[in-house]
Coordinates of C-alpha atoms in Angstrom, one line a residue:
M1 CA 32.1 46.2 41.3
P2 CA 31.9 44.7 37.8
A3 CA 33.5 46.5 34.9
K4 CA 31.3 48.9 32.9
G5 CA 29.3 47.0 30.2
V6 CA 29.6 43.6 31.9
G7 CA 26.2 43.8 33.5
V8 CA 24.6 44.6 30.2
T9 CA 26.3 41.6 28.6
R10 CA 25.1 39.3 31.4
A11 CA 21.6 40.7 31.1
G12 CA 21.7 40.2 27.3
A13 CA 22.9 36.7 27.8
L14 CA 20.1 36.0 30.3
L15 CA 17.5 37.4 27.8
L16 CA 19.0 35.3 25.0
A17 CA 18.9 32.1 27.2
A18 CA 15.3 32.8 28.2
G19 CA 14.4 33.3 24.6
L20 CA 16.0 30.0 23.6
L21 CA 14.3 28.2 26.4
A22 CA 11.0 29.6 25.4
G23 CA 11.6 28.5 21.8
C24 CA 12.5 25.0 23.0
A25 CA 9.3 24.8 25.0
C26 CA 7.2 25.5 21.9
S27 CA 9.0 23.2 19.5
V28 CA 7.4 19.8 18.7
T29 CA 9.4 16.6 18.7
A30 CA 8.0 13.3 17.6
A31 CA 9.2 11.3 20.5
G32 CA 9.1 14.2 23.0
G33 CA 7.2 14.5 26.2
E34 CA 4.1 16.3 24.8
A35 CA 1.1 15.1 22.9
M36 CA 0.9 16.4 19.3
E37 CA -2.0 17.3 17.1
L38 CA -1.6 16.3 13.5
Q39 CA -4.0 18.0 11.1
G40 CA -4.8 17.0 7.6
S41 CA -7.3 16.9 4.9
A42 CA -8.3 14.0 2.5
I43 CA -9.2 14.5 -1.1
Y44 CA -9.6 12.2 -4.2
R45 CA -9.1 13.1 -7.9
E46 CA -12.2 11.5 -9.3
R47 CA -15.0 13.9 -10.2
M48 CA -17.9 12.5 -8.2
L49 CA -19.9 13.3 -5.0
L50 CA -19.7 10.9 -2.1
P51 CA -22.9 9.1 -1.3
P52 CA -24.8 10.4 1.8
D53 CA -23.9 7.4 3.9
A54 CA -20.1 7.7 3.2
R55 CA -17.9 7.4 6.3
F56 CA -14.3 8.5 6.8
A57 CA -11.6 6.9 9.0
A58 CA -8.1 8.2 9.8
R59 CA -5.8 6.0 11.8
L60 CA -2.2 6.4 12.8
L61 CA -0.6 3.0 13.6
A62 CA 2.7 2.0 15.1
R63 CA 5.0 0.6 12.4
E64 CA 6.0 -2.3 14.6
G65 CA 3.1 -4.3 15.9
G66 CA 0.4 -2.1 14.3
A67 CA -1.0 -0.7 17.6
T68 CA -3.4 2.2 17.1
L69 CA -1.7 5.4 18.2
A70 CA -4.5 7.8 17.2
E71 CA -7.8 7.6 15.4
Q72 CA -10.7 9.8 14.1
L73 CA -13.9 8.3 12.7
L74 CA -16.4 10.5 11.0
P75 CA -19.8 8.7 10.5
E76 CA -20.8 11.4 8.0
A77 CA -17.9 12.2 5.8
G78 CA -19.6 15.0 3.8
Q79 CA -17.7 16.1 0.7
I80 CA -14.0 16.7 0.0
P81 CA -11.8 18.1 1.4
I82 CA -12.4 16.1 4.5
A83 CA -10.6 17.7 7.4
F84 CA -9.3 15.5 10.3
T85 CA -7.2 15.9 13.4
L86 CA -5.2 13.1 15.0
T87 CA -3.9 13.5 18.6
L88 CA -0.7 11.6 19.1
P89 CA 0.1 10.7 22.7
A90 CA 3.3 11.8 24.3
G91 CA 6.3 9.6 23.6
A92 CA 4.8 8.2 20.4
P93 CA 7.3 7.0 17.7
A94 CA 8.8 9.4 15.2
T95 CA 7.4 7.5 12.3
A96 CA 4.1 5.8 12.0
R97 CA 1.7 4.3 9.4
L98 CA -1.2 6.5 8.3
E99 CA -4.3 4.8 7.0
L100 CA -7.1 6.9 5.5
E101 CA -10.4 5.4 4.1
I102 CA -13.7 6.6 2.8
A103 CA -16.3 3.8 2.7
A104 CA -20.0 3.5 1.9
E105 CA -22.4 0.6 2.2
G106 CA -19.7 -1.4 4.0
R107 CA -17.2 -1.2 1.1
P108 CA -14.1 1.0 0.7
L109 CA -14.4 3.7 -2.0
F110 CA -11.0 5.5 -1.6
G111 CA -8.0 4.9 0.6
L112 CA -4.4 5.6 1.4
E113 CA -1.6 3.9 3.4
E114 CA 1.6 5.9 3.9
T115 CA 4.5 6.0 6.4
V116 CA 4.7 9.5 7.9
D117 CA 7.2 11.4 10.0
T118 CA 5.0 12.6 12.8
G119 CA 7.4 15.3 14.0
D120 CA 7.8 16.8 10.6
W121 CA 4.0 16.8 10.0
A122 CA 3.4 18.5 13.3
R123 CA 6.1 21.2 12.6
N124 CA 4.9 21.9 9.1
G125 CA 1.1 22.1 9.9
R126 CA -1.9 20.8 8.0
R127 CA -1.1 18.2 5.2
E128 CA -3.3 17.2 2.3
F129 CA -3.5 13.6 1.3
V130 CA -4.7 12.3 -2.0
L131 CA -6.7 9.0 -1.7
T132 CA -7.0 6.6 -4.6
G133 CA -10.0 4.4 -5.7
R134 CA -10.3 1.0 -4.1

């Protein structure tokens, strides 16, 4: 028979281990085995409305080779802030190149190109990106 208090210690250790495992299951890693949703919004500083035919594109590209990892195209951009969600496949690289663009009549109006840490972005939630005039 175990000494008094040992069973409580083991039960406590099991509960702690179960809690740690549950926490690990919920954490997001950039190169992990689960797909990630990266949420963001795009704005620009100029005081103007977008034309009615403005389109928005968000792309996440591999830094090496430039393969498209995730993409969202909005044929009707609306007005700022423009919300977007990119679903990154499981096993995607930890860093990638983000390209955001607002275009109208076939020409770019605003854009942004930036290297992002996908794991950090996923852990910290929605990010806001400031696009500049093209």
